[in-house]
Coordinates of C-alpha atoms and ligand atoms in Angstrom, one line a residue:
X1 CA -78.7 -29.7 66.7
X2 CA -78.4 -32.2 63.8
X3 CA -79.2 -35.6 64.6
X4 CA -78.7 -39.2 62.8
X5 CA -81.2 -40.7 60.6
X6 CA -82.7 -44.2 60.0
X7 CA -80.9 -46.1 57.5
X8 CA -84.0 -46.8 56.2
X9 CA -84.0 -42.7 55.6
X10 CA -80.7 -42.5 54.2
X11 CA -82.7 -45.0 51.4
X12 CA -84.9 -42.4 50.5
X13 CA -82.2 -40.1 49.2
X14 CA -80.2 -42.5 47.7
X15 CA -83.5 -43.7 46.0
X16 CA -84.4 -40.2 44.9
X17 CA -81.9 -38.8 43.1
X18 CA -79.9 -39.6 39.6
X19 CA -76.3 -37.9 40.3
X20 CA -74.0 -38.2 43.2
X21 CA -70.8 -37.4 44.1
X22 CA -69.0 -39.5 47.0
X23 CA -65.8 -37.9 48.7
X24 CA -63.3 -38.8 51.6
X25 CA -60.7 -37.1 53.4
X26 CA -57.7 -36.0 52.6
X27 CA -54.6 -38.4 52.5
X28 CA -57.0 -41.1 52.0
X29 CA -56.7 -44.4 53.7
X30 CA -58.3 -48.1 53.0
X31 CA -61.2 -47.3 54.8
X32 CA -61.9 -43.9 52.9
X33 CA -61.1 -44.9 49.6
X34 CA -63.0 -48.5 49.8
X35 CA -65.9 -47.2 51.5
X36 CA -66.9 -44.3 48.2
X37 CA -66.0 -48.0 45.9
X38 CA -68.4 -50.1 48.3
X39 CA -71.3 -47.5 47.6
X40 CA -70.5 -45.8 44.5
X41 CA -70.3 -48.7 42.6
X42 CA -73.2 -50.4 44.2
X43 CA -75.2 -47.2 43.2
X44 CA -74.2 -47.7 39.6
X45 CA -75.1 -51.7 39.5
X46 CA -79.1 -49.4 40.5
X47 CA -78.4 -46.9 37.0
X48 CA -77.2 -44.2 38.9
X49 CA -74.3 -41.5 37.7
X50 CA -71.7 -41.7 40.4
X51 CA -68.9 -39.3 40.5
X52 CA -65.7 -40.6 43.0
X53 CA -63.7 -37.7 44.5
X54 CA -61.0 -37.1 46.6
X55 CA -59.0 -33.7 47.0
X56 CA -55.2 -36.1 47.1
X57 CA -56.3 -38.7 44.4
X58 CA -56.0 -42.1 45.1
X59 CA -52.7 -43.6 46.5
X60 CA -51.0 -46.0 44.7
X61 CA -51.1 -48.5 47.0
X62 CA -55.1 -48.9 46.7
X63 CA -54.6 -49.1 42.8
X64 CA -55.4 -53.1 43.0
X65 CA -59.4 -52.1 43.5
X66 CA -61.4 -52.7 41.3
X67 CA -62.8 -49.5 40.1
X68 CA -60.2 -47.2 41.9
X69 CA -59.4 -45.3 38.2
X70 CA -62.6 -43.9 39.2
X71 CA -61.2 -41.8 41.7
X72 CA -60.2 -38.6 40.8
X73 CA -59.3 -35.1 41.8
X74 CA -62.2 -32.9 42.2
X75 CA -63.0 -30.7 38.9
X76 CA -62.0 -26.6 39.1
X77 CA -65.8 -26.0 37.6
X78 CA -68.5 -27.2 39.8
X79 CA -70.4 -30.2 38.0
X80 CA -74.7 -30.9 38.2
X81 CA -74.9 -33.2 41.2
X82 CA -77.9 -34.1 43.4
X83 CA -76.4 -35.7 46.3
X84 CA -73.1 -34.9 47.8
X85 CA -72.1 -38.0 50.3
X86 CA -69.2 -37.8 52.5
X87 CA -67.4 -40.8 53.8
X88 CA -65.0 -41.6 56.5
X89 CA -64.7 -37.7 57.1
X90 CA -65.3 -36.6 60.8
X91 CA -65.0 -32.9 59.9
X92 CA -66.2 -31.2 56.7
X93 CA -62.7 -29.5 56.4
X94 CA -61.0 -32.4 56.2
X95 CA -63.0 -33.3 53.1
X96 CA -60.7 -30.5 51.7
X97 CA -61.4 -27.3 49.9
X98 CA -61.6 -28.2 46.1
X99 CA -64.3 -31.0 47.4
X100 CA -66.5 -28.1 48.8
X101 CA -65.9 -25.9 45.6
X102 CA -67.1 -28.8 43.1
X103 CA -70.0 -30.0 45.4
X104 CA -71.2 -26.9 45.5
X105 CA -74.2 -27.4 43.9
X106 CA -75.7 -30.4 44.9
X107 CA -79.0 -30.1 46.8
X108 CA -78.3 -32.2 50.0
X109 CA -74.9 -33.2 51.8
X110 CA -75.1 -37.1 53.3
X111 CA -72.5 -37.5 56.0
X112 CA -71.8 -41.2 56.6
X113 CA -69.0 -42.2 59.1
X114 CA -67.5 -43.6 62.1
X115 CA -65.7 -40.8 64.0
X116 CA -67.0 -40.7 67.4
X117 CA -65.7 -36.6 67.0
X118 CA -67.8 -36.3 64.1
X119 CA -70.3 -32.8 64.3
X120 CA -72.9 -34.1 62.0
X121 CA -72.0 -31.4 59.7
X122 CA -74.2 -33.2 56.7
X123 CA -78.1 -32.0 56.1
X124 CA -78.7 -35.9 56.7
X125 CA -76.3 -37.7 59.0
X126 CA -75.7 -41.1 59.9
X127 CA -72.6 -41.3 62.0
X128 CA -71.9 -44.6 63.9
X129 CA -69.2 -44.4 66.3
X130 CA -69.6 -48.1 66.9
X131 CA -68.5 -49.1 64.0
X132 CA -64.7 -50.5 63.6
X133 CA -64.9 -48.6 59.8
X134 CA -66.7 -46.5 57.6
X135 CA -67.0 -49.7 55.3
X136 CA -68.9 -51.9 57.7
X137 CA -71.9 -49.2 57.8
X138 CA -71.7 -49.1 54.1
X139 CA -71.6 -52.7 54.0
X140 CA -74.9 -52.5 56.6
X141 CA -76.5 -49.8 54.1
X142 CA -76.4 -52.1 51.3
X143 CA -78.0 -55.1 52.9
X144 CA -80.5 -53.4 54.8
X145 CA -81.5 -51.6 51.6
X146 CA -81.0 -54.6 49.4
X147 CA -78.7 -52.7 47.4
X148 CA -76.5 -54.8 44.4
X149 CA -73.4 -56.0 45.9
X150 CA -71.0 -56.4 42.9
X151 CA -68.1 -57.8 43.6
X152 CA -65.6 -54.4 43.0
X153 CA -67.8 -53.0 46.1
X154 CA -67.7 -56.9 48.0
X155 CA -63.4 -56.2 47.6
X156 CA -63.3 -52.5 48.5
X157 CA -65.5 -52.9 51.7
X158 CA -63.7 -55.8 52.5
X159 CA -60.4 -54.0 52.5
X160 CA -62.5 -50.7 54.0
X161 CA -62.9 -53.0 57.2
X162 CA -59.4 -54.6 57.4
X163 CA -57.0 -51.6 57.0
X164 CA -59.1 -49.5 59.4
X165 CA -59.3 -52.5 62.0
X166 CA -55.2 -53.5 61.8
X167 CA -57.0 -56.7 60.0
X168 CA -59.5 -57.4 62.2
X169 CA -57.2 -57.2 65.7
X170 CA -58.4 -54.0 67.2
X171 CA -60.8 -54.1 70.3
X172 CA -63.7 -52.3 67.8
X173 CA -63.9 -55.2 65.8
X174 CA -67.4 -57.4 67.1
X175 CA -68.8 -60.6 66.0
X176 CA -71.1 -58.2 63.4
X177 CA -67.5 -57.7 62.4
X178 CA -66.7 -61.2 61.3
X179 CA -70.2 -62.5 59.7
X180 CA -69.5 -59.4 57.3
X181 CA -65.9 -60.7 56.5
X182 CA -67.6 -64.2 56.6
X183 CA -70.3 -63.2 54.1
X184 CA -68.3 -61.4 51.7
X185 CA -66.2 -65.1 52.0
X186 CA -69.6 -66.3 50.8
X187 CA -70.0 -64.0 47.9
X188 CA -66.8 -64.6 46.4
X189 CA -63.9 -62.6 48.2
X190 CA -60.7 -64.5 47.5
X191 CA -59.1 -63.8 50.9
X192 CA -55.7 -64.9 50.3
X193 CA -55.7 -62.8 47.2
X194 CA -56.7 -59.7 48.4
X195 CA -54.8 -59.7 51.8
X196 CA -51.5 -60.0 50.0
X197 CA -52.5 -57.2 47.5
X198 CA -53.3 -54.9 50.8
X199 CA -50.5 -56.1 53.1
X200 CA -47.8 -58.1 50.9
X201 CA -46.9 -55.8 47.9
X202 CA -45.1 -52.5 49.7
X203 CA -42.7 -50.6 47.4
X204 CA -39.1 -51.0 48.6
X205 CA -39.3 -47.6 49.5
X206 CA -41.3 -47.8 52.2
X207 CA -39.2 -50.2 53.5
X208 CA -36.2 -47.6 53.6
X209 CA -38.6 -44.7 55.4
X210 CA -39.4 -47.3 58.0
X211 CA -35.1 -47.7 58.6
X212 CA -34.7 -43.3 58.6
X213 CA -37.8 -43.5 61.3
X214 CA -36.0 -46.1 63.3
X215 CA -33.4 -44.0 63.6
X216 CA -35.4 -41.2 65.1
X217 CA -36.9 -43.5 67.4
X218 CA -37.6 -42.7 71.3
X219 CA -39.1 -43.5 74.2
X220 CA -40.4 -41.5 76.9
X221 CA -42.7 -41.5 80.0
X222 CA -41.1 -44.0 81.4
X223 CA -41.1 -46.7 78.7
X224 CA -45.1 -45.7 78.4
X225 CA -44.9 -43.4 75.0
X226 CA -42.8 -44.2 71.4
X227 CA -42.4 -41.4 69.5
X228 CA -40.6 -40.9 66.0
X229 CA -40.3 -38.1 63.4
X230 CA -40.1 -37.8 59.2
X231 CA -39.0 -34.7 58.0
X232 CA -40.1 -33.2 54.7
X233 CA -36.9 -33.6 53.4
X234 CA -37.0 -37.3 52.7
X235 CA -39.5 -37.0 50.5
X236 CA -37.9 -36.2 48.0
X237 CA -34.7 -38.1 49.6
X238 CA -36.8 -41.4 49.2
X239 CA -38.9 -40.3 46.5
X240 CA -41.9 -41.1 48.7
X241 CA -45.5 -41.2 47.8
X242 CA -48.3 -39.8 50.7
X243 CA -49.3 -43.5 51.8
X244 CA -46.2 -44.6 52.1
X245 CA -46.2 -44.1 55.8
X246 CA -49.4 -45.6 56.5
X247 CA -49.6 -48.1 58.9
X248 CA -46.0 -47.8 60.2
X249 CA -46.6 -46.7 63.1
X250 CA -48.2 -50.2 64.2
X251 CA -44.8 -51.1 64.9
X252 CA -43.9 -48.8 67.5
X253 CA -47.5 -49.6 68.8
X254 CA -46.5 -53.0 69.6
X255 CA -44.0 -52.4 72.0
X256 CA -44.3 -53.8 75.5
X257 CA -44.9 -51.5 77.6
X258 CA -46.1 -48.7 75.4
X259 CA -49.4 -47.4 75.9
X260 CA -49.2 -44.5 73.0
X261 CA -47.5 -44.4 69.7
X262 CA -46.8 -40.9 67.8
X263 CA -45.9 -40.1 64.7
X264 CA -44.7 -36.7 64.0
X265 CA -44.3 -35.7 60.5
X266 CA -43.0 -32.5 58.6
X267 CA -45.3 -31.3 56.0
X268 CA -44.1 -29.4 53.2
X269 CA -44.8 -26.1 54.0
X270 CA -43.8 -26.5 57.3
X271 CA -47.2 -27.7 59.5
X272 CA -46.9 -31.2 61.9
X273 CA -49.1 -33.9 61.2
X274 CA -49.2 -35.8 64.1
X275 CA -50.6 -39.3 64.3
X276 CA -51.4 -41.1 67.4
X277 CA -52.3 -44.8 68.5
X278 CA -53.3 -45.6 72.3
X279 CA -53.3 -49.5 73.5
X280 CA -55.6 -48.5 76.6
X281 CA -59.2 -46.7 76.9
X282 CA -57.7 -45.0 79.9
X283 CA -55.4 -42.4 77.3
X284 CA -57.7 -41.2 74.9
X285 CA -55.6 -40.0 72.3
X286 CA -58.9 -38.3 70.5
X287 CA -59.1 -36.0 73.6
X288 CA -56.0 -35.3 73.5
X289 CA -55.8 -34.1 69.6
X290 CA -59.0 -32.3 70.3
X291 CA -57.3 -30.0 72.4
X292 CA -54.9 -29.5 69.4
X293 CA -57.9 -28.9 66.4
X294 CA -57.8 -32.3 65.3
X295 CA -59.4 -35.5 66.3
X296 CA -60.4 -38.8 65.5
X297 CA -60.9 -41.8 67.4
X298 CA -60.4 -42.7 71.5
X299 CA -57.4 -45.3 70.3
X300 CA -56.5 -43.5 66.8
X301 CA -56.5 -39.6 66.5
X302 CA -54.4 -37.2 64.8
X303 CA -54.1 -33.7 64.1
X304 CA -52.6 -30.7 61.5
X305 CA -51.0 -28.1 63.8
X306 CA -48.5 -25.3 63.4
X307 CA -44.4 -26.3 63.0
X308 CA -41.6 -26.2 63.8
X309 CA -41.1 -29.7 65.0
X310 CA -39.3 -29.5 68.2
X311 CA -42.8 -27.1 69.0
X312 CA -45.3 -29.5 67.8
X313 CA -43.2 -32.5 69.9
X314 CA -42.8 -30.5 73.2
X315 CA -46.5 -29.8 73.2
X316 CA -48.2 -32.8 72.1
X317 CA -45.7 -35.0 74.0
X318 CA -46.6 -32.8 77.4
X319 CA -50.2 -32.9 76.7
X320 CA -49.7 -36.8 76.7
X321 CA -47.4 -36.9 79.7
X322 CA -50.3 -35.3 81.5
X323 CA -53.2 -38.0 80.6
X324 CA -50.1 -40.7 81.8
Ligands
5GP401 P1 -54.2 -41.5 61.1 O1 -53.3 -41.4 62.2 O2 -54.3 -42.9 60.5 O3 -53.9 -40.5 60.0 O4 -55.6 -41.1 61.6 C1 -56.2 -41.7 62.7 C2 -57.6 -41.3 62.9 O5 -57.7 -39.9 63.3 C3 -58.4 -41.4 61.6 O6 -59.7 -41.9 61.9 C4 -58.5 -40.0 61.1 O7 -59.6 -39.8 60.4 C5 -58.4 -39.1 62.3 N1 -57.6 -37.9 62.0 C6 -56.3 -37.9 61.5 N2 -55.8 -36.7 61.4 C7 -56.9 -35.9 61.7 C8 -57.0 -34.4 61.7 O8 -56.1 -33.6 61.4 N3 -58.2 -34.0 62.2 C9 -59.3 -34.8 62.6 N4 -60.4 -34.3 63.0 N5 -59.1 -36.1 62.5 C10 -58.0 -36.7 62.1
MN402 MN1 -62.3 -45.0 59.0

């Protein structure tokens, strides 16, 4: 059984080795994306070769980080790499395929991460479930190592923290939380600046999706569960991009009286990604996708399972019914 090192320990690898190559999970979010800009580019301010992978590029609406032209798909022919770090990735399938393939030959695999369903799947493992994001142990990495902190990492771990804490609301976000925030404040952060880049600049597009999924809109449970659906189809309808959904489902999650949120949506090809929210420890939605293959954490969890809809809906929305 693998267990979690010092960060101290985690030091000693970073301070080893020349060449790295830091990788997320598919259908990257803030946290994901900022976290591999908060320590790759900190490792380059120390002279080190830094690679920045991710199997479904970066999404547009991350573009405004400094750095983020970094991020590429990875290469078909396996590069020379030392380390191999995954971030923000609570299974080493969901790093995706093509990020196995070109990391194949590097001589240890770093997991770093927050998932509380995380295996410890790296050869050195430092998984903190307490953690609101991936980017706050990064953040806690570089200080405690005395790492640079330039300001492209300062703004991507920064924005790491606030998407995957619905800017700073949820329950996991703690006073260590907020004397981050305050001392990236301190080193520069323009907060006004950067919070209407994350949350103020949303193609019109995204705009439209959010009417077609109002339309699909339901309740069940008694009030207690808000469900909608996106089909495949308005992708190309809308001309949507993958993120383009992200975050929606907040609103749905902020009914009164709603204890879980689910967002079912068509893949092309014909598999469900399902994405859930929970208001209340009592319905632990990461349970719950568990039993499906995917996971996550107690108030956020999703999962990749078999179509068609109506399937994926009857069976996740009675697994729910049940915990209710
Ligand atoms: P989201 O609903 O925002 O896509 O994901 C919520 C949380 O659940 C995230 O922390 C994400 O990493 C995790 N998650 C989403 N989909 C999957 C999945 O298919 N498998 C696993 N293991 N975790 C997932
Ligand atoms: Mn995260």
């Amino acid at each position: 059984m693998n267990e979690n090192v010092s960060i101290a320990e985690l030091g000693t690898w970073l301070e080893k080795y020349q060449t790295f190559a830091l990788m997320s999970h598919m259908r990257p979010d803030g946290d994901a994306i900022g976290s591999q800009l908060g320590l790759g580019l900190s490792l380059e301010a120390m002279g080190k070769t830094v690679h920045y992978w991710n199997v479904d590029g970066l999404p547009e609406s991350l573009a405004f980080l400094a750095g983020s032209e970094k991020i590429t798909k990875p290469p078909e022919e396996a590069p020379e790499i030392d380390v191999a770090i995954a971030l923000d990735t609570a299974t080493r399938v969901r790093l995706g395929e093509e990020n196995l393939l070109a990391a194949a030959k590097a001589k240890v695999w770093l997991n770093i991460d927050h998932h509380i369903s995380n295996p410890l799947y790296g050869d050195v493992n430092y998984v903190d479930a307490t953690s609101p994001a991936t980017g706050q142990i990064v953040y806690e990495i570089l200080q405690q190592l005395q790492m640079p902190l330039p300001a492209g990492s300062r703004d991507a771990i920064y924005v790491a923290v606030s998407t995957d804490t619905g800017s700073f609301q949820y329950d996991s976000t703690t006073a260590k939380t907020y004397r981050m925030a305050a001392d990236l404040v301190d080193r520069g952060l323009k907060v006004g600046e950067i919070n209407a880049k994350t949350y103020d600049s949303h193609p019109y597009r995204r705009i439209e999706l959010l009417r077609a999924l109002l339309n699909t809109l339901e309740l069940s449970a008694c009030g207690k569960v808000a469900h909608w659906q996106m089909l495949d189809q308005w992708r190309e309808d809308l001309a949507l991009q993958p993120d383009d959904s992200e975050g929606l489902i907040d609103m749905i999650r902020a009914i009164r009286g709603v204890q879980v949120a689910v967002f079912f949506e068509e893949l092309p090809g014909g598999k469900i990604r399902v994405s859930m929210r929970s208001k209340d420890r009592s319905v632990n939605v990461c349970d719950i996708a568990t039993r499906f293959g995917g996971g996550g954490h107690a108030l956020a969890a999703g999962i990749r399972m078999a179509g068609p809809m109506s399937v994926a809906k009857q069976q996740v929305l009675a697994a729910i019914d049940e915990v209710l």
